[in-house]
Amino acid sequence: PESVLRIVEKLGLDPDAIIHASAEQGLLFMNAAEYRVTCLTRRNSCKSRLDADTAAHALAVRRAAEKSGEKITEGKIANELAADSVLESRRNDLAVAEEEVEYSYLLLEALRMRRDMLRILNDQQRSGPSGGATTYPSDNYGDTVDRLTDARQAAREKYGKRS
């Protein structure tokens, strides 16, 4: 689906855009989680249809054998089920649904890794290369933080620290 392709395209990360990437991380994760739920629902639906059709076809084979007086074995029923084109289509649908479920899991894992990487990069930017100096990307975020820190310090000096 188009939304999944958009999520995959966003997995890459520009180190200069960490703030933007962090802001969109939650939405990407929610979209991927919704995709996973859709895949799981589809897989369950495919499995239910396959099970129901398999049971119905096996019952029809047993009834036909009973009606004709033919002795039937489980192996013959299994061969009949394996040769049925409708059941083959259902098995193919289930296989595709299983692949989509696995892909959706891997997509969520990739987004978890991206989240962890964003946290590491954000922590590194905050601590800076010297371990203490605060550095921020060039999007004025650092200036805002510095102004708020200065304003908080000025308020503490003017009004005293409250307990």
mmCIF file of C-alpha atoms in Angstrom:
data_model
loop_
_atom_site.group_PDB
_atom_site.id
_atom_site.type_symbol
_atom_site.label_atom_id
_atom_site.label_comp_id
_atom_site.label_asym_id
_atom_site.label_seq_id
_atom_site.Cartn_x
_atom_site.Cartn_y
_atom_site.Cartn_z
ATOM 1 C CA PRO A 1 0.000 0.000 0.000
ATOM 2 C CA GLU A 2 1.001 3.599 -0.584
ATOM 3 C CA SER A 3 1.141 4.489 3.114
ATOM 4 C CA VAL A 4 3.536 1.605 3.792
ATOM 5 C CA LEU A 5 5.816 2.736 0.973
ATOM 6 C CA ARG A 6 5.809 6.239 2.480
ATOM 7 C CA ILE A 7 6.827 4.802 5.851
ATOM 8 C CA VAL A 8 9.650 2.807 4.275
ATOM 9 C CA GLU A 9 10.911 5.918 2.483
ATOM 10 C CA LYS A 10 11.020 7.772 5.821
ATOM 11 C CA LEU A 11 13.177 5.122 7.527
ATOM 12 C CA GLY A 12 16.298 6.930 6.361
ATOM 13 C CA LEU A 13 17.432 9.766 8.547
ATOM 14 C CA ASP A 14 19.193 13.044 7.930
ATOM 15 C CA PRO A 15 21.206 13.889 11.071
ATOM 16 C CA ASP A 16 20.487 17.586 10.562
ATOM 17 C CA ALA A 17 16.737 16.960 10.753
ATOM 18 C CA ILE A 18 16.527 15.059 14.033
ATOM 19 C CA ILE A 19 13.838 17.306 15.492
ATOM 20 C CA HIS A 20 11.615 16.837 12.436
ATOM 21 C CA ALA A 21 12.286 13.085 12.352
ATOM 22 C CA SER A 22 11.445 12.784 16.050
ATOM 23 C CA ALA A 23 8.210 14.675 15.525
ATOM 24 C CA GLU A 24 7.057 12.383 12.731
ATOM 25 C CA GLN A 25 8.204 9.151 14.420
ATOM 26 C CA GLY A 26 4.991 8.650 16.386
ATOM 27 C CA LEU A 27 2.777 9.075 13.339
ATOM 28 C CA LEU A 28 4.920 6.704 11.280
ATOM 29 C CA PHE A 29 4.754 4.119 14.059
ATOM 30 C CA MET A 30 0.976 4.434 14.340
ATOM 31 C CA ASN A 31 0.581 4.030 10.567
ATOM 32 C CA ALA A 32 2.802 0.945 10.648
ATOM 33 C CA ALA A 33 0.846 -0.470 13.602
ATOM 34 C CA GLU A 34 -2.436 0.065 11.744
ATOM 35 C CA TYR A 35 -0.927 -1.686 8.717
ATOM 36 C CA ARG A 36 0.074 -4.606 10.949
ATOM 37 C CA VAL A 37 -3.443 -4.872 12.375
ATOM 38 C CA THR A 38 -4.824 -4.865 8.826
ATOM 39 C CA CYS A 39 -2.395 -7.631 7.851
ATOM 40 C CA LEU A 40 -3.255 -9.717 10.916
ATOM 41 C CA THR A 41 -6.972 -9.290 10.233
ATOM 42 C CA ARG A 42 -6.489 -10.314 6.606
ATOM 43 C CA ARG A 43 -4.437 -13.359 7.615
ATOM 44 C CA ASN A 44 -7.100 -14.456 10.112
ATOM 45 C CA SER A 45 -9.790 -13.996 7.497
ATOM 46 C CA CYS A 46 -7.825 -16.016 4.932
ATOM 47 C CA LYS A 47 -7.201 -18.786 7.459
ATOM 48 C CA SER A 48 -10.877 -18.901 8.448
ATOM 49 C CA ARG A 49 -11.990 -19.104 4.803
ATOM 50 C CA LEU A 50 -9.452 -21.848 4.089
ATOM 51 C CA ASP A 51 -10.514 -23.854 7.148
ATOM 52 C CA ALA A 52 -14.218 -23.482 6.355
ATOM 53 C CA ASP A 53 -13.787 -24.380 2.680
ATOM 54 C CA THR A 54 -11.532 -27.322 3.545
ATOM 55 C CA ALA A 55 -14.063 -28.680 6.031
ATOM 56 C CA ALA A 56 -16.949 -28.190 3.583
ATOM 57 C CA HIS A 57 -15.069 -29.896 0.746
ATOM 58 C CA ALA A 58 -13.975 -32.812 2.968
ATOM 59 C CA LEU A 59 -17.552 -33.264 4.112
ATOM 60 C CA ALA A 60 -18.791 -33.206 0.504
ATOM 61 C CA VAL A 61 -16.223 -35.876 -0.452
ATOM 62 C CA ARG A 62 -17.305 -38.066 2.501
ATOM 63 C CA ARG A 63 -20.986 -37.668 1.638
ATOM 64 C CA ALA A 64 -20.381 -38.498 -2.024
ATOM 65 C CA ALA A 65 -18.432 -41.613 -1.027
ATOM 66 C CA GLU A 66 -21.121 -42.633 1.451
ATOM 67 C CA LYS A 67 -23.834 -42.108 -1.155
ATOM 68 C CA SER A 68 -22.024 -44.254 -3.712
ATOM 69 C CA GLY A 69 -21.068 -46.895 -1.137
ATOM 70 C CA GLU A 70 -17.397 -46.342 -1.880
ATOM 71 C CA LYS A 71 -14.902 -46.917 0.904
ATOM 72 C CA ILE A 72 -12.853 -43.751 1.404
ATOM 73 C CA THR A 73 -9.568 -43.238 3.224
ATOM 74 C CA GLU A 74 -8.125 -40.141 4.842
ATOM 75 C CA GLY A 75 -5.364 -40.201 2.222
ATOM 76 C CA LYS A 76 -7.905 -40.041 -0.589
ATOM 77 C CA ILE A 77 -9.684 -37.135 1.116
ATOM 78 C CA ALA A 78 -6.319 -35.356 1.525
ATOM 79 C CA ASN A 79 -5.580 -35.905 -2.189
ATOM 80 C CA GLU A 80 -9.001 -34.523 -3.139
ATOM 81 C CA LEU A 81 -8.402 -31.469 -0.959
ATOM 82 C CA ALA A 82 -4.912 -30.921 -2.404
ATOM 83 C CA ALA A 83 -6.235 -31.051 -5.961
ATOM 84 C CA ASP A 84 -9.133 -28.634 -5.443
ATOM 85 C CA SER A 85 -8.518 -25.331 -7.261
ATOM 86 C CA VAL A 86 -10.612 -23.250 -4.855
ATOM 87 C CA LEU A 87 -8.636 -24.560 -1.882
ATOM 88 C CA GLU A 88 -5.384 -23.968 -3.761
ATOM 89 C CA SER A 89 -6.397 -20.335 -4.264
ATOM 90 C CA ARG A 90 -7.255 -20.052 -0.561
ATOM 91 C CA ARG A 91 -3.857 -21.530 0.392
ATOM 92 C CA ASN A 92 -2.114 -19.020 -1.882
ATOM 93 C CA ASP A 93 -4.089 -16.156 -0.328
ATOM 94 C CA LEU A 94 -3.073 -17.358 3.137
ATOM 95 C CA ALA A 95 0.588 -17.599 2.105
ATOM 96 C CA VAL A 96 0.540 -14.005 0.823
ATOM 97 C CA ALA A 97 -1.200 -12.862 4.011
ATOM 98 C CA GLU A 98 1.463 -14.628 6.119
ATOM 99 C CA GLU A 99 4.197 -12.813 4.184
ATOM 100 C CA GLU A 100 2.463 -9.470 4.757
ATOM 101 C CA VAL A 101 2.213 -10.175 8.483
ATOM 102 C CA GLU A 102 5.934 -10.897 8.637
ATOM 103 C CA TYR A 103 6.706 -7.764 6.620
ATOM 104 C CA SER A 104 4.527 -5.644 8.916
ATOM 105 C CA TYR A 105 6.417 -7.025 11.922
ATOM 106 C CA LEU A 106 9.761 -6.158 10.341
ATOM 107 C CA LEU A 107 8.496 -2.683 9.479
ATOM 108 C CA LEU A 108 7.594 -2.042 13.124
ATOM 109 C CA GLU A 109 10.990 -3.350 14.202
ATOM 110 C CA ALA A 110 12.697 -0.975 11.763
ATOM 111 C CA LEU A 111 10.715 1.916 13.233
ATOM 112 C CA ARG A 112 11.698 0.835 16.753
ATOM 113 C CA MET A 113 15.348 0.860 15.663
ATOM 114 C CA ARG A 114 14.832 4.312 14.141
ATOM 115 C CA ARG A 115 13.295 5.526 17.405
ATOM 116 C CA ASP A 116 16.277 4.208 19.364
ATOM 117 C CA MET A 117 18.685 5.825 16.902
ATOM 118 C CA LEU A 118 16.839 9.150 17.236
ATOM 119 C CA ARG A 119 17.148 8.954 21.004
ATOM 120 C CA ILE A 120 20.878 8.292 20.773
ATOM 121 C CA LEU A 121 21.443 11.103 18.283
ATOM 122 C CA ASN A 122 19.322 13.484 20.326
ATOM 123 C CA ASP A 123 21.268 12.629 23.484
ATOM 124 C CA GLN A 124 24.562 13.100 21.644
ATOM 125 C CA GLN A 125 23.480 16.477 20.309
ATOM 126 C CA ARG A 126 22.392 17.605 23.732
ATOM 127 C CA SER A 127 25.628 16.539 25.418
ATOM 128 C CA GLY A 128 27.848 17.705 22.552
ATOM 129 C CA PRO A 129 31.255 16.339 21.629
ATOM 130 C CA SER A 130 32.871 17.606 24.843
ATOM 131 C CA GLY A 131 30.280 15.834 26.961
ATOM 132 C CA GLY A 132 28.830 18.982 28.503
ATOM 133 C CA ALA A 133 28.181 21.665 25.921
ATOM 134 C CA THR A 134 24.717 21.714 24.440
ATOM 135 C CA THR A 135 24.484 21.754 20.653
ATOM 136 C CA TYR A 136 21.385 21.686 18.496
ATOM 137 C CA PRO A 137 20.643 21.485 14.794
ATOM 138 C CA SER A 138 20.486 24.757 12.915
ATOM 139 C CA ASP A 139 16.698 25.115 13.139
ATOM 140 C CA ASN A 140 16.597 27.650 16.024
ATOM 141 C CA TYR A 141 15.536 24.955 18.469
ATOM 142 C CA GLY A 142 18.703 25.490 20.478
ATOM 143 C CA ASP A 143 18.123 29.255 20.637
ATOM 144 C CA THR A 144 14.641 28.686 22.038
ATOM 145 C CA VAL A 145 15.924 26.274 24.666
ATOM 146 C CA ASP A 146 18.700 28.682 25.637
ATOM 147 C CA ARG A 147 16.216 31.586 25.967
ATOM 148 C CA LEU A 148 13.882 29.486 28.101
ATOM 149 C CA THR A 149 16.783 28.384 30.311
ATOM 150 C CA ASP A 150 17.909 32.005 30.726
ATOM 151 C CA ALA A 151 14.342 33.131 31.508
ATOM 152 C CA ARG A 152 13.945 30.385 34.090
ATOM 153 C CA GLN A 153 17.248 31.325 35.726
ATOM 154 C CA ALA A 154 16.279 35.015 35.791
ATOM 155 C CA ALA A 155 12.934 34.164 37.375
ATOM 156 C CA ARG A 156 14.669 32.074 40.041
ATOM 157 C CA GLU A 157 17.020 34.917 40.842
ATOM 158 C CA LYS A 158 14.216 37.488 40.941
ATOM 159 C CA TYR A 159 11.590 35.509 42.849
ATOM 160 C CA GLY A 160 13.720 32.918 44.625
ATOM 161 C CA LYS A 161 13.540 29.173 44.322
ATOM 162 C CA ARG A 162 10.203 27.708 45.423
ATOM 163 C CA SER A 163 10.111 24.424 47.238
#
